[in-house]
Amino acid sequence: MGLFNRWKPKGKMYSLKCTQCGAGFLSSYSLDAPICGKCLQKAKSLDSTVDHAKVCIKCGNSGVIYGKELCHACYFGFNNSKQKQE
Protein backbone atom coordinates (compact mmCIF):
# COMPACT_ATOMS: atom_id res chain seq x y z
CA MET A 1 0.00 0.00 0.00
CA GLY A 2 1.31 3.40 -0.94
CA LEU A 3 1.08 6.59 1.01
CA PHE A 4 -1.51 8.11 -1.33
CA ASN A 5 -3.84 5.11 -1.11
CA ARG A 6 -4.33 5.82 2.60
CA TRP A 7 -4.44 9.64 2.38
CA LYS A 8 -7.85 11.24 2.67
CA PRO A 9 -8.47 14.99 2.71
CA LYS A 10 -9.81 16.58 5.87
CA GLY A 11 -13.00 18.52 5.27
CA LYS A 12 -14.80 19.00 1.99
CA MET A 13 -13.18 18.97 -1.45
CA TYR A 14 -14.68 20.90 -4.35
CA SER A 15 -14.32 20.06 -8.02
CA LEU A 16 -14.03 23.40 -9.82
CA LYS A 17 -13.58 24.60 -13.37
CA CYS A 18 -11.13 27.45 -14.14
CA THR A 19 -12.88 30.58 -15.42
CA GLN A 20 -9.85 31.49 -17.57
CA CYS A 21 -8.92 28.28 -19.43
CA GLY A 22 -11.73 25.87 -18.50
CA ALA A 23 -9.47 23.23 -16.92
CA GLY A 24 -10.81 21.26 -13.97
CA PHE A 25 -9.06 21.21 -10.58
CA LEU A 26 -9.69 20.32 -6.94
CA SER A 27 -9.81 22.82 -4.09
CA SER A 28 -10.63 22.67 -0.41
CA TYR A 29 -12.39 26.04 -0.76
CA SER A 30 -15.63 26.85 -2.54
CA LEU A 31 -14.39 29.72 -4.71
CA ASP A 32 -16.74 32.25 -6.34
CA ALA A 33 -14.32 32.88 -9.23
CA PRO A 34 -12.15 29.75 -9.49
CA ILE A 35 -8.79 30.05 -11.24
CA CYS A 36 -6.31 27.19 -11.70
CA GLY A 37 -2.66 27.34 -10.71
CA LYS A 38 -1.34 27.87 -14.25
CA CYS A 39 -3.62 30.85 -14.92
CA LEU A 40 -2.86 32.26 -11.47
CA GLN A 41 0.89 32.18 -12.24
CA LYS A 42 0.26 33.96 -15.56
CA ALA A 43 -1.72 36.69 -13.79
CA LYS A 44 0.99 37.09 -11.13
CA SER A 45 3.75 37.37 -13.74
CA LEU A 46 1.82 40.04 -15.65
CA ASP A 47 1.37 42.08 -12.46
CA SER A 48 5.12 41.98 -11.82
CA THR A 49 6.04 43.00 -15.40
CA VAL A 50 6.83 46.70 -15.75
CA ASP A 51 6.38 48.66 -18.97
CA HIS A 52 8.98 51.45 -18.71
CA ALA A 53 7.78 53.25 -21.87
CA LYS A 54 4.51 54.41 -20.25
CA VAL A 55 3.93 56.99 -17.51
CA CYS A 56 1.62 56.57 -14.50
CA ILE A 57 -1.59 58.59 -14.89
CA LYS A 58 -1.86 59.22 -11.14
CA CYS A 59 1.64 60.26 -10.02
CA GLY A 60 3.53 60.77 -13.30
CA ASN A 61 6.37 58.32 -12.60
CA SER A 62 7.63 56.22 -15.49
CA GLY A 63 7.21 52.45 -15.36
CA VAL A 64 3.66 51.11 -15.12
CA ILE A 65 2.32 47.59 -14.62
CA TYR A 66 1.92 45.78 -17.94
CA GLY A 67 -1.61 46.25 -19.27
CA LYS A 68 -2.47 48.92 -16.68
CA GLU A 69 -1.94 52.67 -16.49
CA LEU A 70 -0.69 52.87 -12.87
CA CYS A 71 2.72 52.25 -11.29
CA HIS A 72 3.09 49.64 -8.52
CA ALA A 73 2.89 52.24 -5.74
CA CYS A 74 -0.36 53.77 -7.03
CA TYR A 75 -1.92 50.44 -8.03
CA PHE A 76 -1.35 48.80 -4.64
CA GLY A 77 -2.03 52.00 -2.65
CA PHE A 78 1.47 52.59 -1.25
CA ASN A 79 1.25 56.31 -2.07
CA ASN A 80 -1.95 56.68 -0.04
CA SER A 81 -0.26 55.48 3.17
CA LYS A 82 2.67 57.89 2.66
CA GLN A 83 0.32 60.84 2.14
CA LYS A 84 -1.66 60.03 5.31
CA GLN A 85 1.52 59.98 7.43
CA GLU A 86 2.56 63.50 6.36
Coordinates of N, CA and C in Angstrom, one line a residue:
M1 N 0.8 -1.2 0.0 CA 0.0 0.0 0.0 C 0.9 1.3 0.0
G2 N 0.6 2.2 -0.9 CA 1.3 3.4 -0.9 C 0.7 4.4 0.0
L3 N 1.5 5.5 0.1 CA 1.1 6.6 1.0 C -0.2 7.2 0.5
F4 N -0.4 7.4 -0.8 CA -1.5 8.1 -1.3 C -2.8 7.3 -1.3
N5 N -2.7 6.0 -1.2 CA -3.8 5.1 -1.1 C -4.5 5.3 0.2
R6 N -3.8 5.6 1.3 CA -4.3 5.8 2.6 C -4.7 7.3 2.9
W7 N -4.2 8.2 2.1 CA -4.4 9.6 2.4 C -5.9 10.0 2.0
K8 N -6.5 10.7 2.9 CA -7.8 11.2 2.7 C -7.9 12.7 3.1
P9 N -8.5 13.6 2.3 CA -8.5 15.0 2.7 C -9.4 15.2 3.9
K10 N -9.0 16.2 4.7 CA -9.8 16.6 5.9 C -10.8 17.7 5.4
G11 N -12.0 17.5 5.7 CA -13.0 18.5 5.3 C -13.5 18.2 3.9
K12 N -14.2 19.2 3.3 CA -14.8 19.0 2.0 C -13.8 19.3 0.9
M13 N -14.0 18.7 -0.3 CA -13.2 19.0 -1.5 C -14.2 19.4 -2.5
Y14 N -13.8 20.4 -3.3 CA -14.7 20.9 -4.4 C -14.0 20.7 -5.7
S15 N -14.8 20.2 -6.7 CA -14.3 20.1 -8.0 C -14.7 21.3 -8.8
L16 N -13.8 22.1 -9.2 CA -14.0 23.4 -9.8 C -13.5 23.4 -11.2
K17 N -14.0 24.4 -12.0 CA -13.6 24.6 -13.4 C -13.0 26.0 -13.5
C18 N -11.8 26.2 -14.0 CA -11.1 27.4 -14.1 C -11.9 28.4 -15.1
T19 N -12.1 29.6 -14.6 CA -12.9 30.6 -15.4 C -12.1 31.1 -16.6
Q20 N -10.7 31.0 -16.5 CA -9.8 31.5 -17.6 C -9.7 30.5 -18.7
C21 N -9.2 29.3 -18.4 CA -8.9 28.3 -19.4 C -9.9 27.1 -19.5
G22 N -10.7 26.9 -18.5 CA -11.7 25.9 -18.5 C -11.2 24.5 -18.0
A23 N -10.0 24.5 -17.5 CA -9.5 23.2 -16.9 C -10.1 22.9 -15.6
G24 N -10.3 21.7 -15.3 CA -10.8 21.3 -14.0 C -9.7 21.1 -12.9
F25 N -10.0 21.4 -11.7 CA -9.1 21.2 -10.6 C -9.8 21.0 -9.3
L26 N -9.1 20.5 -8.3 CA -9.7 20.3 -6.9 C -9.2 21.4 -6.0
S27 N -10.1 21.8 -5.1 CA -9.8 22.8 -4.1 C -10.5 22.5 -2.8
S28 N -10.0 22.9 -1.7 CA -10.6 22.7 -0.4 C -11.5 23.9 -0.1
Y29 N -11.6 24.9 -1.0 CA -12.4 26.0 -0.8 C -13.4 26.2 -1.9
S30 N -14.6 26.6 -1.5 CA -15.6 26.8 -2.5 C -15.4 28.3 -3.1
L31 N -14.8 28.4 -4.2 CA -14.4 29.7 -4.7 C -15.5 30.3 -5.6
D32 N -15.8 31.6 -5.5 CA -16.7 32.2 -6.3 C -16.2 32.4 -7.8
A33 N -14.9 32.7 -7.9 CA -14.3 32.9 -9.2 C -13.1 32.0 -9.3
P34 N -13.3 30.7 -9.5 CA -12.1 29.8 -9.5 C -11.1 30.0 -10.6
I35 N -9.9 29.9 -10.3 CA -8.8 30.0 -11.2 C -7.7 29.0 -10.9
C36 N -7.3 28.3 -11.9 CA -6.3 27.2 -11.7 C -4.9 27.8 -11.4
G37 N -4.0 26.9 -11.0 CA -2.7 27.3 -10.7 C -1.9 27.9 -11.9
K38 N -2.0 27.4 -13.1 CA -1.3 27.9 -14.3 C -1.8 29.3 -14.6
C39 N -3.1 29.5 -14.6 CA -3.6 30.8 -14.9 C -3.3 31.8 -13.8
L40 N -3.2 31.4 -12.6 CA -2.9 32.3 -11.5 C -1.4 32.7 -11.6
Q41 N -0.5 31.8 -12.0 CA 0.9 32.2 -12.2 C 1.0 33.2 -13.4
K42 N 0.2 33.0 -14.4 CA 0.3 34.0 -15.6 C -0.2 35.3 -15.1
A43 N -1.2 35.4 -14.3 CA -1.7 36.7 -13.8 C -0.7 37.3 -12.9
K44 N 0.0 36.6 -12.0 CA 1.0 37.1 -11.1 C 2.2 37.6 -11.9
S45 N 2.6 36.9 -13.0 CA 3.8 37.4 -13.7 C 3.4 38.6 -14.5
L46 N 2.2 38.8 -15.0 CA 1.8 40.0 -15.7 C 1.8 41.2 -14.7
D47 N 1.4 41.0 -13.4 CA 1.4 42.1 -12.5 C 2.8 42.5 -12.0
S48 N 3.8 41.6 -12.2 CA 5.1 42.0 -11.8 C 5.9 42.5 -13.0
T49 N 5.4 42.5 -14.2 CA 6.0 43.0 -15.4 C 5.8 44.5 -15.5
V50 N 6.9 45.2 -15.7 CA 6.8 46.7 -15.8 C 7.1 47.2 -17.2
D51 N 6.2 48.0 -17.7 CA 6.4 48.7 -19.0 C 7.0 50.1 -18.7
H52 N 8.3 50.2 -19.0 CA 9.0 51.5 -18.7 C 8.7 52.6 -19.7
A53 N 8.1 52.2 -20.9 CA 7.8 53.3 -21.9 C 6.6 54.1 -21.5
K54 N 5.7 53.7 -20.6 CA 4.5 54.4 -20.2 C 4.7 55.2 -18.9
V55 N 3.9 56.2 -18.7 CA 3.9 57.0 -17.5 C 2.6 56.8 -16.7
C56 N 2.8 56.7 -15.4 CA 1.6 56.6 -14.5 C 0.7 57.8 -14.6
I57 N -0.6 57.5 -14.7 CA -1.6 58.6 -14.9 C -1.9 59.3 -13.6
K58 N -1.5 58.6 -12.5 CA -1.9 59.2 -11.1 C -0.7 60.1 -10.6
C59 N 0.5 59.5 -10.6 CA 1.6 60.3 -10.0 C 2.6 60.8 -11.0
G60 N 2.6 60.3 -12.3 CA 3.5 60.8 -13.3 C 4.9 60.1 -13.4
N61 N 5.1 59.1 -12.5 CA 6.4 58.3 -12.6 C 6.4 57.4 -13.8
S62 N 7.5 57.2 -14.4 CA 7.6 56.2 -15.5 C 7.7 54.8 -15.0
G63 N 7.2 53.9 -15.7 CA 7.2 52.5 -15.4 C 5.9 52.0 -14.7
V64 N 5.0 51.5 -15.6 CA 3.7 51.1 -15.1 C 3.5 49.6 -15.2
I65 N 2.6 49.0 -14.5 CA 2.3 47.6 -14.6 C 1.8 47.3 -16.0
Y66 N 2.3 46.2 -16.6 CA 1.9 45.8 -17.9 C 0.4 45.6 -18.1
G67 N -0.2 46.3 -19.0 CA -1.6 46.2 -19.3 C -2.4 47.2 -18.4
K68 N -1.8 48.0 -17.6 CA -2.5 48.9 -16.7 C -1.9 50.3 -17.0
E69 N -2.4 51.3 -16.3 CA -1.9 52.7 -16.5 C -1.4 53.3 -15.2
L70 N -1.2 52.4 -14.2 CA -0.7 52.9 -12.9 C 0.6 52.2 -12.5
C71 N 1.5 52.9 -11.8 CA 2.7 52.2 -11.3 C 2.4 51.3 -10.1
H72 N 3.3 50.6 -9.6 CA 3.1 49.6 -8.5 C 2.6 50.4 -7.3
A73 N 3.2 51.5 -7.0 CA 2.9 52.2 -5.7 C 1.4 52.7 -5.8
C74 N 1.0 53.3 -6.9 CA -0.4 53.8 -7.0 C -1.4 52.6 -7.1
Y75 N -1.0 51.6 -7.8 CA -1.9 50.4 -8.0 C -2.2 49.7 -6.7
F76 N -1.2 49.5 -5.9 CA -1.4 48.8 -4.6 C -1.6 49.7 -3.5
G77 N -1.7 51.0 -3.7 CA -2.0 52.0 -2.7 C -0.9 52.4 -1.7
F78 N 0.4 52.2 -2.1 CA 1.5 52.6 -1.3 C 1.6 54.1 -1.1
N79 N 1.2 54.8 -2.1 CA 1.3 56.3 -2.1 C 0.2 56.9 -1.1
N80 N -0.9 56.2 -1.0 CA -1.9 56.7 0.0 C -1.5 56.6 1.4
S81 N -0.7 55.6 1.8 CA -0.3 55.5 3.2 C 0.8 56.5 3.5
K82 N 1.6 56.9 2.5 CA 2.7 57.9 2.7 C 2.0 59.3 2.8
Q83 N 1.0 59.5 2.1 CA 0.3 60.8 2.1 C -0.4 61.0 3.5
K84 N -0.9 60.0 4.0 CA -1.7 60.0 5.3 C -0.7 60.3 6.5
Q85 N 0.5 59.8 6.4 CA 1.5 60.0 7.4 C 2.0 61.4 7.5
E86 N 2.0 62.1 6.4 CA 2.6 63.5 6.4 C 1.6 64.5 6.9

